[in-house]
Amino acid sequence: MGQPLFTNRKSGKIAVFSGFITVLFFILCLLFLDQQTVFYSTPLPLHTDFANGGPISALFYHLFILMLVVFSGLVCRFARVNHWVEFREATLFTFIGYAFLFLRTFLLIFDTQSLYYILTAGVQVLVALVGMLFYLITFISNPKAHPMAFLLGMDMMLYLLSVLFSVFSTEFILPNFGTLLVTVANVSIISLFFYWALKKDALTQELENTPS
């Protein structure tokens, strides 16, 4: 996979920074989570409702969901502006998936037992998996990104287990702690990869501009 020379590194830096802010909001959501919020102990990822984890925690949770859309949108724009064709599908599907999660959080609010809730959650899960799959394929095609491909593959397995946990639990709720944890891990992986790509690009352009 050939990395193009970036014509707009600034947009990439903003995207990476927004990724770190997204992760920070999730950490703050956990720190301010009401201790009385119920966690169900299972061998699978824990299941809890972050939107009702206390006012401060809920605020950071909603900011986290908002920043997911901002981050994925900036990454998608960065890939398109710099003609990084290998990431077009991955970034686009990831943006659509997070946008759908945003709509489910702020607008498309249904009863958790209703058919509409199950359908919207199913569409979101499908789009999210497609986005992760495209990222996985792209990382596998780059030998230097194989460690990130391995981490992303583990994330996909954890995501599927978390979804199955909700499907077979007494109350079907998505996102749950497992899917959110995977989301944070994915944001971290993508941010670190693009940060590494930006550093590599800066070094390459510096060497090309150095008189021989």
PDB file of C-alpha atoms in Angstrom:
ATOM      1  CA  MET A   1       0.000   0.000   0.000  1.00  0.00           C
ATOM      2  CA  GLY A   2       1.671   3.219  -1.131  1.00  0.00           C
ATOM      3  CA  GLN A   3       1.181   6.236   1.047  1.00  0.00           C
ATOM      4  CA  PRO A   4       0.739   9.448  -0.981  1.00  0.00           C
ATOM      5  CA  LEU A   5       2.538  12.644  -0.080  1.00  0.00           C
ATOM      6  CA  PHE A   6      -0.019  14.665   1.836  1.00  0.00           C
ATOM      7  CA  THR A   7      -0.954  18.049   0.412  1.00  0.00           C
ATOM      8  CA  ASN A   8      -2.928  19.020   3.505  1.00  0.00           C
ATOM      9  CA  ARG A   9      -1.289  17.786   6.699  1.00  0.00           C
ATOM     10  CA  LYS A  10      -3.168  20.319   8.822  1.00  0.00           C
ATOM     11  CA  SER A  11      -6.493  18.506   8.346  1.00  0.00           C
ATOM     12  CA  GLY A  12      -4.794  15.277   9.420  1.00  0.00           C
ATOM     13  CA  LYS A  13      -3.399  16.858  12.571  1.00  0.00           C
ATOM     14  CA  ILE A  14      -6.855  18.180  13.460  1.00  0.00           C
ATOM     15  CA  ALA A  15      -8.345  14.713  12.887  1.00  0.00           C
ATOM     16  CA  VAL A  16      -5.743  13.056  15.128  1.00  0.00           C
ATOM     17  CA  PHE A  17      -6.259  15.685  17.830  1.00  0.00           C
ATOM     18  CA  SER A  18     -10.030  15.168  17.695  1.00  0.00           C
ATOM     19  CA  GLY A  19      -9.433  11.426  18.114  1.00  0.00           C
ATOM     20  CA  PHE A  20      -7.499  11.986  21.329  1.00  0.00           C
ATOM     21  CA  ILE A  21     -10.236  14.343  22.581  1.00  0.00           C
ATOM     22  CA  THR A  22     -12.823  11.644  21.822  1.00  0.00           C
ATOM     23  CA  VAL A  23     -10.930   9.116  23.937  1.00  0.00           C
ATOM     24  CA  LEU A  24     -10.542  11.697  26.724  1.00  0.00           C
ATOM     25  CA  PHE A  25     -14.314  12.284  26.846  1.00  0.00           C
ATOM     26  CA  PHE A  26     -14.920   8.554  27.273  1.00  0.00           C
ATOM     27  CA  ILE A  27     -12.383   8.367  30.097  1.00  0.00           C
ATOM     28  CA  LEU A  28     -14.079  11.312  31.821  1.00  0.00           C
ATOM     29  CA  CYS A  29     -17.433   9.584  31.331  1.00  0.00           C
ATOM     30  CA  LEU A  30     -16.071   6.577  33.223  1.00  0.00           C
ATOM     31  CA  LEU A  31     -14.479   8.689  35.957  1.00  0.00           C
ATOM     32  CA  PHE A  32     -17.722  10.519  36.722  1.00  0.00           C
ATOM     33  CA  LEU A  33     -19.960   7.461  36.355  1.00  0.00           C
ATOM     34  CA  ASP A  34     -22.370   7.100  39.256  1.00  0.00           C
ATOM     35  CA  GLN A  35     -21.131   4.248  41.438  1.00  0.00           C
ATOM     36  CA  GLN A  36     -24.727   3.114  41.924  1.00  0.00           C
ATOM     37  CA  THR A  37     -25.093   2.408  38.214  1.00  0.00           C
ATOM     38  CA  VAL A  38     -25.742  -1.294  37.797  1.00  0.00           C
ATOM     39  CA  PHE A  39     -23.043  -3.437  36.176  1.00  0.00           C
ATOM     40  CA  TYR A  40     -23.909  -7.014  35.303  1.00  0.00           C
ATOM     41  CA  SER A  41     -20.990  -9.339  36.030  1.00  0.00           C
ATOM     42  CA  THR A  42     -20.514 -11.809  33.186  1.00  0.00           C
ATOM     43  CA  PRO A  43     -17.552 -13.396  31.417  1.00  0.00           C
ATOM     44  CA  LEU A  44     -18.453 -11.149  28.479  1.00  0.00           C
ATOM     45  CA  PRO A  45     -18.094  -7.335  28.423  1.00  0.00           C
ATOM     46  CA  LEU A  46     -20.039  -5.516  31.131  1.00  0.00           C
ATOM     47  CA  HIS A  47     -23.409  -4.114  30.266  1.00  0.00           C
ATOM     48  CA  THR A  48     -24.467  -0.705  31.526  1.00  0.00           C
ATOM     49  CA  ASP A  49     -26.396   2.386  30.448  1.00  0.00           C
ATOM     50  CA  PHE A  50     -23.969   5.310  30.249  1.00  0.00           C
ATOM     51  CA  ALA A  51     -26.702   7.765  29.321  1.00  0.00           C
ATOM     52  CA  ASN A  52     -28.140   7.313  32.831  1.00  0.00           C
ATOM     53  CA  GLY A  53     -24.881   7.129  34.763  1.00  0.00           C
ATOM     54  CA  GLY A  54     -25.269  10.506  36.446  1.00  0.00           C
ATOM     55  CA  PRO A  55     -25.520  14.058  35.027  1.00  0.00           C
ATOM     56  CA  ILE A  56     -21.792  14.726  34.590  1.00  0.00           C
ATOM     57  CA  SER A  57     -21.073  11.272  33.215  1.00  0.00           C
ATOM     58  CA  ALA A  58     -24.040  11.557  30.837  1.00  0.00           C
ATOM     59  CA  LEU A  59     -22.715  14.922  29.617  1.00  0.00           C
ATOM     60  CA  PHE A  60     -19.314  13.463  28.762  1.00  0.00           C
ATOM     61  CA  TYR A  61     -21.006  10.425  27.206  1.00  0.00           C
ATOM     62  CA  HIS A  62     -23.004  12.599  24.824  1.00  0.00           C
ATOM     63  CA  LEU A  63     -19.909  14.691  24.051  1.00  0.00           C
ATOM     64  CA  PHE A  64     -18.115  11.432  23.306  1.00  0.00           C
ATOM     65  CA  ILE A  65     -20.834  10.378  20.841  1.00  0.00           C
ATOM     66  CA  LEU A  66     -20.702  13.825  19.205  1.00  0.00           C
ATOM     67  CA  MET A  67     -16.913  13.700  18.894  1.00  0.00           C
ATOM     68  CA  LEU A  68     -17.119  10.270  17.252  1.00  0.00           C
ATOM     69  CA  VAL A  69     -18.960  11.894  14.355  1.00  0.00           C
ATOM     70  CA  VAL A  70     -16.546  14.833  14.249  1.00  0.00           C
ATOM     71  CA  PHE A  71     -13.493  12.566  14.359  1.00  0.00           C
ATOM     72  CA  SER A  72     -14.705  10.124  11.701  1.00  0.00           C
ATOM     73  CA  GLY A  73     -15.822  13.009   9.482  1.00  0.00           C
ATOM     74  CA  LEU A  74     -12.413  14.694   9.722  1.00  0.00           C
ATOM     75  CA  VAL A  75     -10.603  11.420   8.990  1.00  0.00           C
ATOM     76  CA  CYS A  76     -12.880  10.799   5.998  1.00  0.00           C
ATOM     77  CA  ARG A  77     -12.226  14.315   4.689  1.00  0.00           C
ATOM     78  CA  PHE A  78      -8.471  13.943   5.223  1.00  0.00           C
ATOM     79  CA  ALA A  79      -8.364  10.711   3.204  1.00  0.00           C
ATOM     80  CA  ARG A  80     -10.336  12.274   0.357  1.00  0.00           C
ATOM     81  CA  VAL A  81      -8.489  15.603   0.264  1.00  0.00           C
ATOM     82  CA  ASN A  82      -5.135  13.831   0.125  1.00  0.00           C
ATOM     83  CA  HIS A  83      -6.365  11.185  -2.356  1.00  0.00           C
ATOM     84  CA  TRP A  84      -5.573   8.286  -0.031  1.00  0.00           C
ATOM     85  CA  VAL A  85      -7.812   5.920  -1.967  1.00  0.00           C
ATOM     86  CA  GLU A  86      -7.104   2.867   0.216  1.00  0.00           C
ATOM     87  CA  PHE A  87      -8.958   4.495   3.097  1.00  0.00           C
ATOM     88  CA  ARG A  88     -11.957   5.931   1.245  1.00  0.00           C
ATOM     89  CA  GLU A  89     -14.355   3.067   1.949  1.00  0.00           C
ATOM     90  CA  ALA A  90     -13.113   2.480   5.499  1.00  0.00           C
ATOM     91  CA  THR A  91     -13.402   6.120   6.524  1.00  0.00           C
ATOM     92  CA  LEU A  92     -16.761   6.570   4.781  1.00  0.00           C
ATOM     93  CA  PHE A  93     -18.447   3.547   6.379  1.00  0.00           C
ATOM     94  CA  THR A  94     -17.001   4.442   9.783  1.00  0.00           C
ATOM     95  CA  PHE A  95     -18.403   7.957   9.464  1.00  0.00           C
ATOM     96  CA  ILE A  96     -21.831   6.612   8.474  1.00  0.00           C
ATOM     97  CA  GLY A  97     -21.792   4.176  11.402  1.00  0.00           C
ATOM     98  CA  TYR A  98     -20.942   6.865  13.955  1.00  0.00           C
ATOM     99  CA  ALA A  99     -23.450   9.259  12.391  1.00  0.00           C
ATOM    100  CA  PHE A 100     -26.111   6.585  12.813  1.00  0.00           C
ATOM    101  CA  LEU A 101     -25.065   6.128  16.453  1.00  0.00           C
ATOM    102  CA  PHE A 102     -25.373   9.901  16.889  1.00  0.00           C
ATOM    103  CA  LEU A 103     -28.900   9.865  15.444  1.00  0.00           C
ATOM    104  CA  ARG A 104     -29.869   6.937  17.694  1.00  0.00           C
ATOM    105  CA  THR A 105     -28.528   8.791  20.722  1.00  0.00           C
ATOM    106  CA  PHE A 106     -30.030  12.224  20.078  1.00  0.00           C
ATOM    107  CA  LEU A 107     -32.969  11.815  17.669  1.00  0.00           C
ATOM    108  CA  LEU A 108     -34.073   8.245  16.886  1.00  0.00           C
ATOM    109  CA  ILE A 109     -34.976   7.348  20.466  1.00  0.00           C
ATOM    110  CA  PHE A 110     -37.205   4.272  20.662  1.00  0.00           C
ATOM    111  CA  ASP A 111     -38.226   1.859  23.374  1.00  0.00           C
ATOM    112  CA  THR A 112     -35.492  -0.759  23.759  1.00  0.00           C
ATOM    113  CA  GLN A 113     -37.990  -3.569  23.184  1.00  0.00           C
ATOM    114  CA  SER A 114     -39.496  -2.066  20.026  1.00  0.00           C
ATOM    115  CA  LEU A 115     -38.889  -3.304  16.500  1.00  0.00           C
ATOM    116  CA  TYR A 116     -37.618   0.131  15.415  1.00  0.00           C
ATOM    117  CA  TYR A 117     -34.917   0.052  18.095  1.00  0.00           C
ATOM    118  CA  ILE A 118     -33.771  -3.409  17.020  1.00  0.00           C
ATOM    119  CA  LEU A 119     -33.747  -2.424  13.326  1.00  0.00           C
ATOM    120  CA  THR A 120     -31.804   0.810  13.847  1.00  0.00           C
ATOM    121  CA  ALA A 121     -29.340  -0.965  16.136  1.00  0.00           C
ATOM    122  CA  GLY A 122     -28.930  -3.737  13.566  1.00  0.00           C
ATOM    123  CA  VAL A 123     -28.183  -1.280  10.767  1.00  0.00           C
ATOM    124  CA  GLN A 124     -25.647   0.515  12.941  1.00  0.00           C
ATOM    125  CA  VAL A 125     -23.908  -2.752  13.871  1.00  0.00           C
ATOM    126  CA  LEU A 126     -23.756  -3.842  10.224  1.00  0.00           C
ATOM    127  CA  VAL A 127     -22.280  -0.536   9.024  1.00  0.00           C
ATOM    128  CA  ALA A 128     -19.789  -0.480  11.911  1.00  0.00           C
ATOM    129  CA  LEU A 129     -18.582  -3.990  11.061  1.00  0.00           C
ATOM    130  CA  VAL A 130     -18.202  -3.100   7.378  1.00  0.00           C
ATOM    131  CA  GLY A 131     -16.124  -0.054   8.337  1.00  0.00           C
ATOM    132  CA  MET A 132     -13.882  -2.136  10.603  1.00  0.00           C
ATOM    133  CA  LEU A 133     -13.531  -4.782   7.894  1.00  0.00           C
ATOM    134  CA  PHE A 134     -12.337  -2.208   5.350  1.00  0.00           C
ATOM    135  CA  TYR A 135      -9.826  -0.833   7.858  1.00  0.00           C
ATOM    136  CA  LEU A 136      -8.647  -4.384   8.570  1.00  0.00           C
ATOM    137  CA  ILE A 137      -8.142  -5.132   4.869  1.00  0.00           C
ATOM    138  CA  THR A 138      -6.235  -1.874   4.402  1.00  0.00           C
ATOM    139  CA  PHE A 139      -3.981  -2.506   7.395  1.00  0.00           C
ATOM    140  CA  ILE A 140      -3.273  -6.081   6.279  1.00  0.00           C
ATOM    141  CA  SER A 141      -2.151  -4.803   2.862  1.00  0.00           C
ATOM    142  CA  ASN A 142       0.492  -2.662   4.596  1.00  0.00           C
ATOM    143  CA  PRO A 143       3.226  -4.849   6.189  1.00  0.00           C
ATOM    144  CA  LYS A 144       4.169  -2.066   8.611  1.00  0.00           C
ATOM    145  CA  ALA A 145       0.574  -1.868   9.861  1.00  0.00           C
ATOM    146  CA  HIS A 146       0.197  -5.577  10.674  1.00  0.00           C
ATOM    147  CA  PRO A 147       0.267  -4.958  14.468  1.00  0.00           C
ATOM    148  CA  MET A 148      -2.671  -2.581  14.052  1.00  0.00           C
ATOM    149  CA  ALA A 149      -4.419  -5.132  11.843  1.00  0.00           C
ATOM    150  CA  PHE A 150      -4.040  -7.677  14.649  1.00  0.00           C
ATOM    151  CA  LEU A 151      -5.465  -5.243  17.224  1.00  0.00           C
ATOM    152  CA  LEU A 152      -8.345  -4.338  14.918  1.00  0.00           C
ATOM    153  CA  GLY A 153      -9.095  -8.017  14.333  1.00  0.00           C
ATOM    154  CA  MET A 154      -9.296  -8.546  18.089  1.00  0.00           C
ATOM    155  CA  ASP A 155     -11.580  -5.506  18.306  1.00  0.00           C
ATOM    156  CA  MET A 156     -13.934  -7.006  15.732  1.00  0.00           C
ATOM    157  CA  MET A 157     -14.173 -10.234  17.728  1.00  0.00           C
ATOM    158  CA  LEU A 158     -14.865  -8.309  20.934  1.00  0.00           C
ATOM    159  CA  TYR A 159     -17.475  -6.213  19.121  1.00  0.00           C
ATOM    160  CA  LEU A 160     -19.305  -9.320  17.905  1.00  0.00           C
ATOM    161  CA  LEU A 161     -19.189 -10.866  21.391  1.00  0.00           C
ATOM    162  CA  SER A 162     -20.581  -7.661  22.884  1.00  0.00           C
ATOM    163  CA  VAL A 163     -23.432  -7.569  20.373  1.00  0.00           C
ATOM    164  CA  LEU A 164     -24.232 -11.233  21.035  1.00  0.00           C
ATOM    165  CA  PHE A 165     -24.203 -10.486  24.752  1.00  0.00           C
ATOM    166  CA  SER A 166     -26.931  -7.881  24.233  1.00  0.00           C
ATOM    167  CA  VAL A 167     -28.892 -10.148  21.905  1.00  0.00           C
ATOM    168  CA  PHE A 168     -29.041 -12.989  24.431  1.00  0.00           C
ATOM    169  CA  SER A 169     -29.373 -10.864  27.579  1.00  0.00           C
ATOM    170  CA  THR A 170     -32.708 -10.101  29.226  1.00  0.00           C
ATOM    171  CA  GLU A 171     -32.641  -6.515  27.921  1.00  0.00           C
ATOM    172  CA  PHE A 172     -31.350  -5.686  24.446  1.00  0.00           C
ATOM    173  CA  ILE A 173     -29.363  -2.437  24.661  1.00  0.00           C
ATOM    174  CA  LEU A 174     -26.788  -1.143  22.185  1.00  0.00           C
ATOM    175  CA  PRO A 175     -24.312   0.373  22.554  1.00  0.00           C
ATOM    176  CA  ASN A 176     -23.177  -1.496  25.642  1.00  0.00           C
ATOM    177  CA  PHE A 177     -19.880  -1.239  27.494  1.00  0.00           C
ATOM    178  CA  GLY A 178     -18.213  -3.790  25.229  1.00  0.00           C
ATOM    179  CA  THR A 179     -19.101  -2.042  21.963  1.00  0.00           C
ATOM    180  CA  LEU A 180     -18.151   1.335  23.434  1.00  0.00           C
ATOM    181  CA  LEU A 181     -14.810  -0.042  24.591  1.00  0.00           C
ATOM    182  CA  VAL A 182     -14.186  -1.383  21.091  1.00  0.00           C
ATOM    183  CA  THR A 183     -15.125   2.000  19.640  1.00  0.00           C
ATOM    184  CA  VAL A 184     -12.611   3.764  21.890  1.00  0.00           C
ATOM    185  CA  ALA A 185      -9.944   1.214  20.946  1.00  0.00           C
ATOM    186  CA  ASN A 186     -10.676   1.729  17.243  1.00  0.00           C
ATOM    187  CA  VAL A 187     -10.469   5.510  17.573  1.00  0.00           C
ATOM    188  CA  SER A 188      -7.125   5.102  19.349  1.00  0.00           C
ATOM    189  CA  ILE A 189      -5.772   2.718  16.692  1.00  0.00           C
ATOM    190  CA  ILE A 190      -6.876   4.936  13.801  1.00  0.00           C
ATOM    191  CA  SER A 191      -5.538   8.088  15.493  1.00  0.00           C
ATOM    192  CA  LEU A 192      -2.158   6.478  16.172  1.00  0.00           C
ATOM    193  CA  PHE A 193      -1.933   5.144  12.612  1.00  0.00           C
ATOM    194  CA  PHE A 194      -2.682   8.523  11.056  1.00  0.00           C
ATOM    195  CA  TYR A 195      -0.290  10.211  13.492  1.00  0.00           C
ATOM    196  CA  TRP A 196       2.418   7.769  12.399  1.00  0.00           C
ATOM    197  CA  ALA A 197       1.559   8.403   8.730  1.00  0.00           C
ATOM    198  CA  LEU A 198       1.772  12.179   9.225  1.00  0.00           C
ATOM    199  CA  LYS A 199       5.170  11.904  10.929  1.00  0.00           C
ATOM    200  CA  LYS A 200       6.438   9.649   8.147  1.00  0.00           C
ATOM    201  CA  ASP A 201       5.126  12.049   5.496  1.00  0.00           C
ATOM    202  CA  ALA A 202       6.752  15.050   7.178  1.00  0.00           C
ATOM    203  CA  LEU A 203      10.096  13.231   7.275  1.00  0.00           C
ATOM    204  CA  THR A 204       9.782  12.149   3.629  1.00  0.00           C
ATOM    205  CA  GLN A 205       8.996  15.656   2.422  1.00  0.00           C
ATOM    206  CA  GLU A 206      11.820  17.076   4.521  1.00  0.00           C
ATOM    207  CA  LEU A 207      14.291  14.660   2.936  1.00  0.00           C
ATOM    208  CA  GLU A 208      13.010  15.476  -0.561  1.00  0.00           C
ATOM    209  CA  ASN A 209      13.446  19.202   0.064  1.00  0.00           C
ATOM    210  CA  THR A 210      16.969  18.769   1.427  1.00  0.00           C
ATOM    211  CA  PRO A 211      19.575  19.770  -1.198  1.00  0.00           C
ATOM    212  CA  SER A 212      21.763  16.843  -2.202  1.00  0.00           C
TER     213      SER A 212
END
